[in-house]
C-alpha atoms as one frame of an Amber mdcrd trajectory, in Angstrom:
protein
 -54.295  18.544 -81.044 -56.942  17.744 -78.093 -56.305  19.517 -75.205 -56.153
  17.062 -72.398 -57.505  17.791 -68.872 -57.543  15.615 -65.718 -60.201  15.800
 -62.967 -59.520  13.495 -59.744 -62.542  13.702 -57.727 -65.756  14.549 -58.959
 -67.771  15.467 -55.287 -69.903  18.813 -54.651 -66.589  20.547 -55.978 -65.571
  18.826 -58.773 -68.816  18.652 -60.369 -68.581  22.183 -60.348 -65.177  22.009
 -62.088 -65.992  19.285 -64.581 -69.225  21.663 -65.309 -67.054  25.223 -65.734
 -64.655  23.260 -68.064 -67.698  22.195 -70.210 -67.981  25.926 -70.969 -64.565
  26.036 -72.977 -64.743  25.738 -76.928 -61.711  23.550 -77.210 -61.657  20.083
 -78.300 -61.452  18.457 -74.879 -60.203  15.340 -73.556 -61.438  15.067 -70.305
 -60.124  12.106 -68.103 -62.121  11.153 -64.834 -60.741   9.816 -61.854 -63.970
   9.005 -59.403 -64.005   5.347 -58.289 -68.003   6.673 -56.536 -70.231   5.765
 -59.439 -72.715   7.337 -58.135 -70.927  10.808 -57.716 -69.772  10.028 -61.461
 -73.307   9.837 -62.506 -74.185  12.946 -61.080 -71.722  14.967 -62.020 -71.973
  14.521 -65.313 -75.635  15.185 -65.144 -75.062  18.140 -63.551 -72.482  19.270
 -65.994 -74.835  18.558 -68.882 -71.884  16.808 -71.108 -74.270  14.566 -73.487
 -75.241  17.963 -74.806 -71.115  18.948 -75.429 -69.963  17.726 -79.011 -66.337
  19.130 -78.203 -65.891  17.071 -75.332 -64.628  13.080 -75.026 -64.665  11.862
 -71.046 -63.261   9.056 -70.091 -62.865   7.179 -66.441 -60.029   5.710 -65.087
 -58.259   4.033 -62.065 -54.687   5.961 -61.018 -53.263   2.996 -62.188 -54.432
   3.855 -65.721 -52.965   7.208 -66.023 -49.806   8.136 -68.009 -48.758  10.644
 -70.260 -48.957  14.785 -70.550 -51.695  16.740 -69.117 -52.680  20.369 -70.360
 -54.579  20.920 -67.020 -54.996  18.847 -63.677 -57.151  19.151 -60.861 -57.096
  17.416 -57.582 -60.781  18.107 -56.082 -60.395  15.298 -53.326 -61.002  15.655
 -49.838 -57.992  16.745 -47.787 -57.070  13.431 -46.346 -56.278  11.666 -49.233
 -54.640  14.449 -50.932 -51.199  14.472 -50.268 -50.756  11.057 -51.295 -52.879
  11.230 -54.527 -50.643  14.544 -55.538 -47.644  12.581 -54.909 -48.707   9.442
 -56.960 -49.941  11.567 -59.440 -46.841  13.110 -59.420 -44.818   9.541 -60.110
 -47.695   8.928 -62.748 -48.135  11.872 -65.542 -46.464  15.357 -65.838 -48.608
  18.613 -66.592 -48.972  22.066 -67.705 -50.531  23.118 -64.872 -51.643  21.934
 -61.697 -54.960  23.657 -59.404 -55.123  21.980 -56.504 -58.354  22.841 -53.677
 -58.325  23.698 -50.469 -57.710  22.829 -47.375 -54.372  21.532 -48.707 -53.521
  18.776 -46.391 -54.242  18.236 -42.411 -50.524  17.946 -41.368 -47.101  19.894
 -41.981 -45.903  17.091 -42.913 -48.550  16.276 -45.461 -47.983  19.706 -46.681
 -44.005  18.868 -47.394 -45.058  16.514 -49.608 -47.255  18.086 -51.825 -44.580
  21.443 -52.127 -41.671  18.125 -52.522 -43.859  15.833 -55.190 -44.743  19.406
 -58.062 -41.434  21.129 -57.238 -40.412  22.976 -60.341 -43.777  22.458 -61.495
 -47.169  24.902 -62.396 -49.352  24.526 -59.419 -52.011  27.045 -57.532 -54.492
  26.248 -54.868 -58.205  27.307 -55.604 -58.970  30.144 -53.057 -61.011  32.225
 -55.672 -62.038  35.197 -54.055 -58.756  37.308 -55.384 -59.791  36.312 -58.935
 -63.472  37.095 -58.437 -64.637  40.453 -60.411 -66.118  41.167 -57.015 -63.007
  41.555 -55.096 -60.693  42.766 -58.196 -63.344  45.725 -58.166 -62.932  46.031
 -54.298 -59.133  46.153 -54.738 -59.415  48.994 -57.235 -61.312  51.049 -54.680
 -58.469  50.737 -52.329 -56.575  53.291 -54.632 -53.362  51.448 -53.497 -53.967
  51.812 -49.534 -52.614  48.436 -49.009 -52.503  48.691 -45.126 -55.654  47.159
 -43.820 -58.165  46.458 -41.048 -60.310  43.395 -42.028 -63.168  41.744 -39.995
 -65.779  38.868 -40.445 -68.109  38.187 -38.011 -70.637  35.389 -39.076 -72.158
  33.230 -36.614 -71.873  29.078 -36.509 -69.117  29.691 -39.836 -67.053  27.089
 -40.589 -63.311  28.213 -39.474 -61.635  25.133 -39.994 -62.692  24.926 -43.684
 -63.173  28.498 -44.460 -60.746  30.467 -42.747 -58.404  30.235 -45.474 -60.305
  31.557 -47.841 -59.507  35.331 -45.772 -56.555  34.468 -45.190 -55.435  34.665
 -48.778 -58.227  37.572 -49.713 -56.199  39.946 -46.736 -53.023  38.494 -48.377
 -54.217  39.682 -52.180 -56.047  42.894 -50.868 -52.828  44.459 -48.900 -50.087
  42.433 -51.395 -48.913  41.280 -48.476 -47.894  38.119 -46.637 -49.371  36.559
 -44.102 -46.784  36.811 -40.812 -48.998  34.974 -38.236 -51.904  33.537 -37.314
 -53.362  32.827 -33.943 -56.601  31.457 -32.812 -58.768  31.422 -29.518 -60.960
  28.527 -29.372 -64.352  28.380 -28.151 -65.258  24.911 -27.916 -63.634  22.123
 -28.477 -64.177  20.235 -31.992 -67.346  19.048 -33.380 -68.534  17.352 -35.902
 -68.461  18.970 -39.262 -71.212  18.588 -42.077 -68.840  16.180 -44.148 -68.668
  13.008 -42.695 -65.161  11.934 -40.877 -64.077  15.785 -40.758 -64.000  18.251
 -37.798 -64.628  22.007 -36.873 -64.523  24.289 -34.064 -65.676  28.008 -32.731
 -63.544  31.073 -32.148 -61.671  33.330 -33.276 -59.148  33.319 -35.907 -56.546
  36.613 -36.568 -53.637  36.656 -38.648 -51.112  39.853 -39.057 -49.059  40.357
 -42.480 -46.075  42.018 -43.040 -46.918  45.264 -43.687 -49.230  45.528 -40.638
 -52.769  44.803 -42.121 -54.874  42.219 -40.084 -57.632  39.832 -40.010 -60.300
  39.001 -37.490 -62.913  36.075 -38.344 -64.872  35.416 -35.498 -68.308  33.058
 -35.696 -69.500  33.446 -32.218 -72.935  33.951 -31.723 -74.891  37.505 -33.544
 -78.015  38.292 -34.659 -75.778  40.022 -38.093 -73.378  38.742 -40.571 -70.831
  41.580 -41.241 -67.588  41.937 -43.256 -65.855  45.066 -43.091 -62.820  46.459
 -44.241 -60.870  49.740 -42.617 -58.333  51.786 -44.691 -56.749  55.022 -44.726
 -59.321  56.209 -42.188 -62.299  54.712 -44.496 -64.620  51.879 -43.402 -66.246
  49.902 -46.067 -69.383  47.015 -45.569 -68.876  44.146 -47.821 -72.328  41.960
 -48.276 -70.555  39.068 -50.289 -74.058  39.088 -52.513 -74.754  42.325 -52.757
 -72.252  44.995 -53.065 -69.579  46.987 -50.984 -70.982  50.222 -49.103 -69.419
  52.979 -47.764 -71.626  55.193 -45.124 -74.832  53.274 -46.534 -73.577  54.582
 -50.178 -73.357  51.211 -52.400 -69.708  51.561 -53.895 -69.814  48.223 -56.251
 -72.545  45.777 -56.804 -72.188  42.610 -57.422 -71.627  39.139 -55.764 -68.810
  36.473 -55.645 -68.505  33.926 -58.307 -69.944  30.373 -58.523 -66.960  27.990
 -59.202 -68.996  26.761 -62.359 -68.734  29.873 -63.672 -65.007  30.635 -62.339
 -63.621  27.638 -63.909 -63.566  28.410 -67.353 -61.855  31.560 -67.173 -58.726
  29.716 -64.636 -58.315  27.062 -66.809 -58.070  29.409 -69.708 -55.287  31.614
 -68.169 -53.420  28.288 -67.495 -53.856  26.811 -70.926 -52.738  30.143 -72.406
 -49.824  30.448 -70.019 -51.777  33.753 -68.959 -50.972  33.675 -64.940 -49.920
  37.049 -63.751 -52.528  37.916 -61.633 -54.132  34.964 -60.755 -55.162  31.992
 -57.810 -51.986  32.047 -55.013 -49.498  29.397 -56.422 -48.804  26.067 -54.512
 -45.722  28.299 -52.245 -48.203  31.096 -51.082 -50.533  28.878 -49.974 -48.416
  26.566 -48.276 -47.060  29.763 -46.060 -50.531  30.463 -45.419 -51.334  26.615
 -44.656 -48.496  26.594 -42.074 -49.306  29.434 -40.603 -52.907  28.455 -39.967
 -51.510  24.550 -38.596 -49.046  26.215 -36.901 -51.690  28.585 -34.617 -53.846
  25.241 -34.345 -50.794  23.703 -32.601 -50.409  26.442 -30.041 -53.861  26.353
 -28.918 -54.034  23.936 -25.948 -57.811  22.934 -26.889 -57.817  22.195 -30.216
 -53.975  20.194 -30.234 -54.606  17.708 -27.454 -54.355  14.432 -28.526 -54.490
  15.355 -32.056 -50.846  14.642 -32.750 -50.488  17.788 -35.531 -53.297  15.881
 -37.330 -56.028  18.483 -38.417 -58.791  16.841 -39.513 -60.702  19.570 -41.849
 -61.668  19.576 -45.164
């Protein structure tokens, strides 16, 4: 039997999942939802399918799809998510759901995703805890799960990106988040992607067993990640290595999500999850916790309504 995968969305990210999933040797039946033909076009140049003999795509409209999914991946932008997870929902049933990031823009947009794949397979795609990178960085820890973590890169995204630590700190110290609270320094701007927003700051979260985050983008002439444990500081340069006293620990670099997707749609096809992407509930704490400090900040929630308008 065909294994049978789903891919809503086929922008900058899900070309990059359609081309990962190209990589696997099953026989694939790859269904498309991407009503942009010209996104279409180039995602499928990009993942080089003409050259696949394993692999049968097909496009459709929502209103098209029915049945059983092995695999299903919502790559959409955030405002539209919500609602496509929840039709989706009403539509087909799956094996597994990965969903990306940022979730939703509102609470209440995040109820409905956890409400629509209750009792179901679902994890968000914030990669760096299944990275080899970070896995190695973990096993140098030696268990010191109590941790000191700071990113200082100038102009970075928060809105978008912030996440992304927030779940790293969570997977480093096995710990939940407990907080989050941010300290705007402007008001929000324009993004990159058309229709979505951003602002400066700084963004820190706490977790339950006392580890914290700092990621600050204010303007420095370095970018620097560091992580303090158990009276140890360690430099991580995300495509380079980890150092320790200007002694390179691990080299290395973080993933691609072409070459990431294989391997997580493997573990889900063979039911092989243990250590894996958060699932949907983790990352809905984390989610809340990150609206929740963008509520409390006087700047960034006037006039906004609990609306968050990042992708």
């Amino acid at each position: 039997m065909n294994t049978r995968i789903l891919i809503v969305g086929l922008g900058q990210m899900g070309a990059r999942y359609l081309q990962g999933i190209g990589n696997l040797n099953n026989k694939l039946e790859i269904d498309i939802v991407e009503p942009n033909k010209i996104a279409y076009k180039k995602a499928i140049k990009i993942a080089e399918l003409d050259s696949k003999n394993n692999i049968k795509v097909t496009t459709l409209s929502m209103q098209e799809l029915k049945g059983h999914y092995n695999l299903v991946i919502v790559a959409t932008s955030s405002s539209p998510r919500a609602e496509i997870v929840a039709n989706l929902a009403k539509l087909i049933s799956s094996d597994g759901w990965i969903l990306e990031k940022v979730l939703a823009q509102s609470l209440e947009q995040l109820k409905l995703i956890e409400s629509s794949l209750k009792g179901q397979m679902a994890w968000v795609n914030t990669p760096r805890r299944v990275m080899s990178f970070y896995k190695d960085f973990k096993h140098l820890l030696n268990n010191c799960k109590t941790l000191s973590f700071k990113v200082n890169i100038q102009d970075f995204a928060l809105g978008c990106n912030s996440i992304h630590f927030i779940d790293l700190v969570s997977f480093l110290s096995e710990s939940k988040v407990d907080s989050v609270k941010i300290e705007a320094k402007s008001n929000w701007y324009k993004s990159k992607r058309l229709g979505y927003l951003e602002f400066n700051g700084v963004v820190s979260a706490s977790y339950q067993n006392g580890s914290t985050l700092s990621i600050d983008n204010s303007p420095n002439d370095s970018i620097s990640i560091s992580c303090a444990v158990a009276n140890r500081e360690f430099q991580i340069i995300e495509d380079q290595g980890v150092f320790a006293n200007g002694e390179k620990l691990i080299s290395g670099r973080l993933s691609l999500q072409s070459e990431l997707t294989a391997d997580i749609a493997s573990s889900i096809l063979t039911n092989e999850t243990n250590t894996f992407l958060p699932t949907l509930d983790e990352s809905i704490n984390q989610h809340k916790s990150f609206f929740n400090a963008l509520s409390k900040n006087a700047i960034l929630s006037k006039n906004l309504r609990n609306i968050w308008p990042i992708t």
